[in-house]
């Protein structure tokens, strides 16, 4: 177990593919910066891989003070055995107080294994992180400057705030897309620390036989306008109307889980508890009832328009503009109005 | 060779059927208002174990940690084809977080021994997807998370396809190995009528008035262990032993925002679009 070290830094585990840093990792660096400033400590970014030269610069521009580079040919592919060994090694050496991972396939695989080895607590899928205090009801003792790990639980029906105060470090995985992307500051200065990796072939426990890595083709998170469709659209053909509207607005198309399950659109378009979280300037919900599992993925949108034939649909509870009507008629009118204004 | 498979099954409230009246005002869930079911992913994990048993030869032991009521999910595992079942129940488990739960379950796994441990990818109440990898660490096993397909077991290794955010990956891992299984892996079978008839009387010793040996002979005994019997480190369990604590919980209250009702006519919609352009929602 790592000692409670209140002066420890705030760390981010950085995921990279080739020479590109995953967006989630940069978002976490942005959040880590806020947390570290509040605590008066530094931000550390840990990069593990075989071909990572140059990534430190970008991480510093995004807000890191220190970048720990763990480079070795054996680290060319992510594996829980080798990566957890390197990560625990470096964590034990520097005693960070907070460690953040993206709630990605890799983060979810690695973070619990690291937490178990460090004997640390880990909260999953956080949607917000804050610094605050906690008073233990039984002892009356107050713990200041601890990490409040805010995450949905019970299928999104409850928001829980998780803390740990007596076992260190404080670890969390964070949902993709919920933290803001930090602005690049090319004049920021930071320190790069080469960490000597001590690995042998035996540390690679599994053999990767074959894999398919697909580029994420839709940029739901990065788009200012999202036009999302639900089961109410009724067919793949009719989904085309949504694409037309999205094109007219320069936006992208999203969907609910049933729309994906029904084959109207591919899975990478799914928004909600099991899909992506978005917060565009404008969200247009079409033929969507507004189940909580969907709402959690979009309710931070600045403006929400809902189009539904059912005046009592739950989506209207969080909408700014309520249009009770059939999308087959409403969407063409919207496209027409947008085109008219554009000219 | 016969492989020893252990499947971890959690009894969970059916959160998919949650409604307002199942929620307490302080944001906790009134579990008594919700049906208790085996965690959905865990049934897919059980199905993978049964597949290993049928194709490669194995014994399948189901383990659950929970209240005595969790016996029900173990009976369900027996209906579907598990060879035996173990309930870990102890008051001192209360308040355990994922790390403490993983410690307890890993002690149970060590006690029975396992080549292959299967659990669900995540539970629908805890939803952390952490218990699997944490157990793998504690029993010093390889791990394959997010399994979407079992490829095979051969000698001292297991091969499976992982389904990932951006694609898939086929990996081969040495035994012992822990798999976390997703709902894409298979279609779980339902209990066979003959097994249902047989195992509906399966129970733990504590719940049986007669001679326990009789139960055992008929293979109807669901073994029950407490933390002492499992050699659990008591400083690592329960509220005190859990590193994470709950600071507070809140019911999700949907904010009522100011809603503007727009008539589904060309004028209504044009006026709305104009507004949105003016406030820069549309550029
Ligand atoms: C564990 C779990 C995780 C989940 N995760 C997600 C998730 O990530 N994302 C997600 O979206 N869901 C998720 N769900 C599913 C979620 O609970 C709802 O079932 C889903 O969001 C409902 O989708 P929908 O609104 O498309 O369909 P429905 O609820 O069927 O609603 C269709 C709507 O279309 C309207 N409609 C019909 N015809 C028209 C028309 N001509 N014009 C206008 N409106 C019309 C109807 O009035 C209705 O309101 C999850 C569920 C579970 C249990
Ligand atoms: N109390 C428990 N008893 C048995 N298995 C459990 C228990 N808690 C978690 N698990 C297993 O761990 C998996 C992941 O759970 P979780 O980390 O809560 O998402 C579940 O799908 C189960 O297979």
Tab-separated table of N, CA and C in Angstrom, chain B residues 15-106:
chain	number	residue	atom	x	y	z
B	15	UNK	N	-32.176	-3.599	-11.731
B	15	UNK	CA	-32.167	-2.138	-11.888
B	15	UNK	C	-32.791	-1.692	-13.198
B	16	UNK	N	-32.951	-2.631	-14.122
B	16	UNK	CA	-33.557	-2.243	-15.398
B	16	UNK	C	-35.035	-1.923	-15.220
B	17	UNK	N	-35.601	-2.448	-14.115
B	17	UNK	CA	-37.028	-2.244	-13.890
B	17	UNK	C	-37.273	-1.174	-12.824
B	18	UNK	N	-36.268	-0.341	-12.599
B	18	UNK	CA	-36.364	0.624	-11.504
B	18	UNK	C	-37.418	1.696	-11.810
B	19	UNK	N	-38.143	2.069	-10.790
B	19	UNK	CA	-39.084	3.170	-10.952
B	19	UNK	C	-38.960	4.052	-9.718
B	20	UNK	N	-39.612	5.193	-9.765
B	20	UNK	CA	-39.505	6.154	-8.683
B	20	UNK	C	-39.758	5.580	-7.296
B	21	UNK	N	-40.736	4.708	-7.166
B	21	UNK	CA	-41.067	4.261	-5.818
B	21	UNK	C	-40.084	3.222	-5.271
B	22	UNK	N	-39.101	2.843	-6.083
B	22	UNK	CA	-38.063	1.968	-5.547
B	22	UNK	C	-36.899	2.788	-4.990
B	23	UNK	N	-37.049	4.115	-5.050
B	23	UNK	CA	-35.963	4.981	-4.592
B	23	UNK	C	-36.329	5.610	-3.256
B	24	UNK	N	-35.385	5.583	-2.297
B	24	UNK	CA	-35.582	6.320	-1.058
B	24	UNK	C	-35.209	7.775	-1.310
B	25	UNK	N	-35.697	8.659	-0.424
B	25	UNK	CA	-35.450	10.079	-0.646
B	25	UNK	C	-33.975	10.436	-0.578
B	26	UNK	N	-33.206	9.672	0.205
B	26	UNK	CA	-31.794	10.013	0.351
B	26	UNK	C	-30.956	9.493	-0.812
B	27	UNK	N	-31.638	8.985	-1.830
B	27	UNK	CA	-30.889	8.560	-3.001
B	27	UNK	C	-30.425	7.121	-2.941
B	28	UNK	N	-30.768	6.418	-1.881
B	28	UNK	CA	-30.440	5.001	-1.862
B	28	UNK	C	-31.589	4.233	-2.499
B	29	UNK	N	-31.294	3.012	-2.881
B	29	UNK	CA	-32.312	2.229	-3.566
B	29	UNK	C	-32.953	1.263	-2.580
B	30	UNK	N	-34.233	1.229	-2.602
B	30	UNK	CA	-34.955	0.306	-1.746
B	30	UNK	C	-34.991	-1.052	-2.449
B	31	UNK	N	-34.002	-1.865	-2.112
B	31	UNK	CA	-33.824	-3.114	-2.841
B	31	UNK	C	-35.017	-4.049	-2.715
B	32	UNK	N	-35.766	-3.883	-1.625
B	32	UNK	CA	-36.874	-4.810	-1.421
B	32	UNK	C	-37.981	-4.596	-2.458
B	33	UNK	N	-37.956	-3.417	-3.111
B	33	UNK	CA	-38.986	-3.151	-4.116
B	33	UNK	C	-38.619	-3.717	-5.479
B	34	UNK	N	-37.404	-4.194	-5.602
B	34	UNK	CA	-36.960	-4.692	-6.895
B	34	UNK	C	-36.772	-6.202	-6.841
B	35	UNK	N	-37.082	-6.865	-7.937
B	35	UNK	CA	-36.885	-8.306	-8.003
B	35	UNK	C	-35.392	-8.610	-7.933
B	36	UNK	N	-35.030	-9.732	-7.297
B	36	UNK	CA	-33.634	-10.149	-7.261
B	36	UNK	C	-33.389	-11.143	-8.377
B	37	UNK	N	-32.358	-10.916	-9.137
B	37	UNK	CA	-32.058	-11.791	-10.277
B	37	UNK	C	-30.550	-12.105	-10.299
B	38	UNK	N	-30.172	-13.152	-11.014
B	38	UNK	CA	-28.738	-13.344	-11.237
B	38	UNK	C	-28.260	-12.234	-12.165
B	39	UNK	N	-27.109	-11.656	-11.885
B	39	UNK	CA	-26.595	-10.595	-12.744
B	39	UNK	C	-26.533	-11.084	-14.195
B	40	UNK	N	-27.131	-10.343	-15.137
B	40	UNK	CA	-27.251	-10.844	-16.514
B	40	UNK	C	-25.941	-11.349	-17.142
B	41	UNK	N	-24.856	-10.562	-17.041
B	41	UNK	CA	-23.599	-11.005	-17.654
B	41	UNK	C	-23.114	-12.331	-17.059
B	42	UNK	N	-23.440	-12.567	-15.791
B	42	UNK	CA	-22.931	-13.772	-15.127
B	42	UNK	C	-23.528	-15.035	-15.746
B	43	UNK	N	-24.728	-14.930	-16.289
B	43	UNK	CA	-25.334	-16.090	-16.951
B	43	UNK	C	-24.598	-16.397	-18.254
B	44	UNK	N	-24.070	-15.361	-18.884
B	44	UNK	CA	-23.249	-15.588	-20.080
B	44	UNK	C	-21.921	-16.238	-19.671
B	45	UNK	N	-21.407	-15.837	-18.511
B	45	UNK	CA	-20.166	-16.443	-18.007
B	45	UNK	C	-20.408	-17.925	-17.703
B	46	UNK	N	-21.538	-18.209	-17.090
B	46	UNK	CA	-21.882	-19.609	-16.788
B	46	UNK	C	-21.979	-20.424	-18.072
B	47	UNK	N	-22.588	-19.823	-19.082
B	47	UNK	CA	-22.744	-20.527	-20.359
B	47	UNK	C	-21.374	-20.853	-20.976
B	48	UNK	N	-20.419	-19.937	-20.858
B	48	UNK	CA	-19.066	-20.223	-21.363
B	48	UNK	C	-18.481	-21.412	-20.593
B	49	UNK	N	-18.691	-21.443	-19.285
B	49	UNK	CA	-18.170	-22.558	-18.471
B	49	UNK	C	-18.797	-23.879	-18.917
B	50	UNK	N	-20.091	-23.848	-19.194
B	50	UNK	CA	-20.779	-25.083	-19.606
B	50	UNK	C	-20.287	-25.518	-20.989
B	51	UNK	N	-19.978	-24.537	-21.821
B	51	UNK	CA	-19.430	-24.832	-23.138
B	51	UNK	C	-18.054	-25.515	-22.988
B	52	UNK	N	-17.244	-25.003	-22.072
B	52	UNK	CA	-15.929	-25.606	-21.830
B	52	UNK	C	-16.115	-27.039	-21.324
B	53	UNK	N	-17.093	-27.199	-20.419
B	53	UNK	CA	-17.354	-28.528	-19.871
B	53	UNK	C	-17.716	-29.513	-20.985
B	54	UNK	N	-18.604	-29.081	-21.882
B	54	UNK	CA	-19.082	-29.989	-22.923
B	54	UNK	C	-18.045	-30.267	-24.004
B	55	UNK	N	-17.273	-29.257	-24.347
B	55	UNK	CA	-16.322	-29.445	-25.452
B	55	UNK	C	-14.960	-29.938	-25.010
B	56	UNK	N	-14.532	-29.519	-23.818
B	56	UNK	CA	-13.147	-29.819	-23.438
B	56	UNK	C	-13.042	-30.621	-22.137
B	57	UNK	N	-14.168	-30.806	-21.458
B	57	UNK	CA	-14.155	-31.552	-20.207
B	57	UNK	C	-13.824	-30.650	-19.034
B	58	UNK	N	-14.768	-30.486	-18.116
B	58	UNK	CA	-14.524	-29.601	-16.974
B	58	UNK	C	-15.557	-29.855	-15.883
B	59	UNK	N	-15.218	-29.427	-14.676
B	59	UNK	CA	-16.240	-29.360	-13.631
B	59	UNK	C	-16.544	-27.879	-13.429
B	60	UNK	N	-17.795	-27.584	-13.154
B	60	UNK	CA	-18.209	-26.186	-13.021
B	60	UNK	C	-18.747	-25.932	-11.613
B	61	UNK	N	-18.079	-25.027	-10.913
B	61	UNK	CA	-18.527	-24.649	-9.569
B	61	UNK	C	-18.983	-23.198	-9.595
B	62	UNK	N	-20.197	-22.957	-9.128
B	62	UNK	CA	-20.699	-21.579	-9.056
B	62	UNK	C	-20.470	-21.053	-7.644
B	63	UNK	N	-19.978	-19.817	-7.555
B	63	UNK	CA	-19.765	-19.206	-6.239
B	63	UNK	C	-20.468	-17.858	-6.197
B	64	UNK	N	-21.153	-17.610	-5.094
B	64	UNK	CA	-21.774	-16.300	-4.904
B	64	UNK	C	-21.493	-15.804	-3.506
B	65	UNK	N	-21.212	-14.524	-3.396
B	65	UNK	CA	-21.093	-13.918	-2.074
B	65	UNK	C	-22.303	-13.024	-1.876
B	66	UNK	N	-22.988	-13.220	-0.764
B	66	UNK	CA	-24.155	-12.384	-0.541
B	66	UNK	C	-24.925	-12.838	0.682
B	67	UNK	N	-26.131	-12.365	0.777
B	67	UNK	CA	-27.008	-12.758	1.865
B	67	UNK	C	-27.449	-14.207	1.625
B	68	UNK	N	-27.993	-14.880	2.661
B	68	UNK	CA	-28.470	-16.245	2.454
B	68	UNK	C	-29.436	-16.357	1.265
B	69	UNK	N	-30.171	-15.280	0.957
B	69	UNK	CA	-31.091	-15.315	-0.187
B	69	UNK	C	-30.387	-15.597	-1.510
B	70	UNK	N	-29.096	-15.310	-1.561
B	70	UNK	CA	-28.352	-15.521	-2.808
B	70	UNK	C	-28.280	-17.003	-3.177
B	71	UNK	N	-28.679	-17.863	-2.256
B	71	UNK	CA	-28.790	-19.291	-2.560
B	71	UNK	C	-29.614	-19.481	-3.829
B	72	UNK	N	-30.572	-18.591	-4.024
B	72	UNK	CA	-31.455	-18.695	-5.182
B	72	UNK	C	-30.683	-18.645	-6.509
B	73	UNK	N	-29.706	-17.751	-6.621
B	73	UNK	CA	-28.971	-17.671	-7.896
B	73	UNK	C	-28.085	-18.894	-8.069
B	74	UNK	N	-27.677	-19.489	-6.951
B	74	UNK	CA	-26.855	-20.697	-7.055
B	74	UNK	C	-27.711	-21.872	-7.524
B	75	UNK	N	-28.931	-21.917	-7.013
B	75	UNK	CA	-29.864	-22.957	-7.475
B	75	UNK	C	-30.083	-22.800	-8.983
B	76	UNK	N	-30.247	-21.562	-9.403
B	76	UNK	CA	-30.412	-21.273	-10.832
B	76	UNK	C	-29.215	-21.808	-11.633
B	77	UNK	N	-28.014	-21.655	-11.087
B	77	UNK	CA	-26.809	-22.163	-11.768
B	77	UNK	C	-26.856	-23.687	-11.860
B	78	UNK	N	-27.358	-24.313	-10.807
B	78	UNK	CA	-27.469	-25.784	-10.823
B	78	UNK	C	-28.494	-26.229	-11.869
B	79	UNK	N	-29.602	-25.499	-11.958
B	79	UNK	CA	-30.625	-25.827	-12.971
B	79	UNK	C	-29.998	-25.826	-14.359
B	80	UNK	N	-29.135	-24.840	-14.586
B	80	UNK	CA	-28.577	-24.664	-15.927
B	80	UNK	C	-27.412	-25.590	-16.231
B	81	UNK	N	-26.866	-26.224	-15.185
B	81	UNK	CA	-25.818	-27.204	-15.496
B	81	UNK	C	-24.557	-27.168	-14.652
B	82	UNK	N	-24.467	-26.273	-13.660
B	82	UNK	CA	-23.294	-26.268	-12.782
B	82	UNK	C	-23.259	-27.577	-11.996
B	83	UNK	N	-22.047	-28.042	-11.669
B	83	UNK	CA	-21.931	-29.305	-10.932
B	83	UNK	C	-22.119	-29.107	-9.439
B	84	UNK	N	-21.629	-27.998	-8.932
B	84	UNK	CA	-21.870	-27.703	-7.520
B	84	UNK	C	-21.819	-26.208	-7.266
B	85	UNK	N	-22.187	-25.832	-6.042
B	85	UNK	CA	-22.342	-24.411	-5.761
B	85	UNK	C	-21.895	-24.094	-4.344
B	86	UNK	N	-21.374	-22.875	-4.197
B	86	UNK	CA	-20.874	-22.441	-2.893
B	86	UNK	C	-21.389	-21.041	-2.586
B	87	UNK	N	-21.916	-20.905	-1.393
B	87	UNK	CA	-22.375	-19.586	-0.946
B	87	UNK	C	-21.390	-19.052	0.090
B	88	UNK	N	-20.922	-17.829	-0.133
B	88	UNK	CA	-20.080	-17.174	0.864
B	88	UNK	C	-20.953	-16.140	1.537
B	89	UNK	N	-21.215	-16.352	2.805
B	89	UNK	CA	-22.103	-15.410	3.490
B	89	UNK	C	-21.594	-15.179	4.905
B	90	UNK	N	-21.560	-13.906	5.280
B	90	UNK	CA	-21.016	-13.545	6.577
B	90	UNK	C	-21.408	-12.091	6.828
B	91	UNK	N	-21.889	-11.796	8.015
B	91	UNK	CA	-22.259	-10.410	8.324
B	91	UNK	C	-21.102	-9.443	8.109
B	92	UNK	N	-19.906	-9.937	8.338
B	92	UNK	CA	-18.745	-9.048	8.254
B	92	UNK	C	-18.427	-8.625	6.815
B	93	UNK	N	-19.133	-9.212	5.842
B	93	UNK	CA	-18.948	-8.783	4.448
B	93	UNK	C	-19.603	-7.427	4.203
B	94	UNK	N	-20.566	-7.072	5.024
B	94	UNK	CA	-21.360	-5.862	4.757
B	94	UNK	C	-20.469	-4.635	4.629
B	95	UNK	N	-20.769	-3.802	3.666
B	95	UNK	CA	-20.010	-2.567	3.461
B	95	UNK	C	-18.756	-2.765	2.641
B	96	UNK	N	-18.537	-3.989	2.146
B	96	UNK	CA	-17.326	-4.242	1.353
B	96	UNK	C	-17.407	-3.542	0.004
B	97	UNK	N	-16.325	-2.885	-0.377
B	97	UNK	CA	-16.279	-2.313	-1.722
B	97	UNK	C	-15.715	-3.359	-2.682
B	98	UNK	N	-15.403	-2.956	-3.911
B	98	UNK	CA	-14.980	-3.972	-4.883
B	98	UNK	C	-13.677	-4.647	-4.473
B	99	UNK	N	-12.777	-3.872	-3.874
B	99	UNK	CA	-11.486	-4.459	-3.508
B	99	UNK	C	-11.680	-5.510	-2.414
B	100	UNK	N	-12.507	-5.186	-1.423
B	100	UNK	CA	-12.763	-6.124	-0.329
B	100	UNK	C	-13.515	-7.358	-0.858
B	101	UNK	N	-14.508	-7.116	-1.709
B	101	UNK	CA	-15.256	-8.229	-2.313
B	101	UNK	C	-14.304	-9.146	-3.083
B	102	UNK	N	-13.392	-8.539	-3.824
B	102	UNK	CA	-12.446	-9.323	-4.612
B	102	UNK	C	-11.541	-10.148	-3.702
B	103	UNK	N	-11.148	-9.563	-2.582
B	103	UNK	CA	-10.307	-10.314	-1.648
B	103	UNK	C	-11.067	-11.545	-1.126
B	104	UNK	N	-12.306	-11.330	-0.731
B	104	UNK	CA	-13.101	-12.440	-0.176
B	104	UNK	C	-13.307	-13.522	-1.239
B	105	UNK	N	-13.732	-13.108	-2.424
B	105	UNK	CA	-13.997	-14.104	-3.472
B	105	UNK	C	-12.716	-14.825	-3.888
B	106	UNK	N	-11.586	-14.110	-3.867
B	106	UNK	CA	-10.335	-14.774	-4.263
B	106	UNK	C	-9.964	-15.843	-3.228
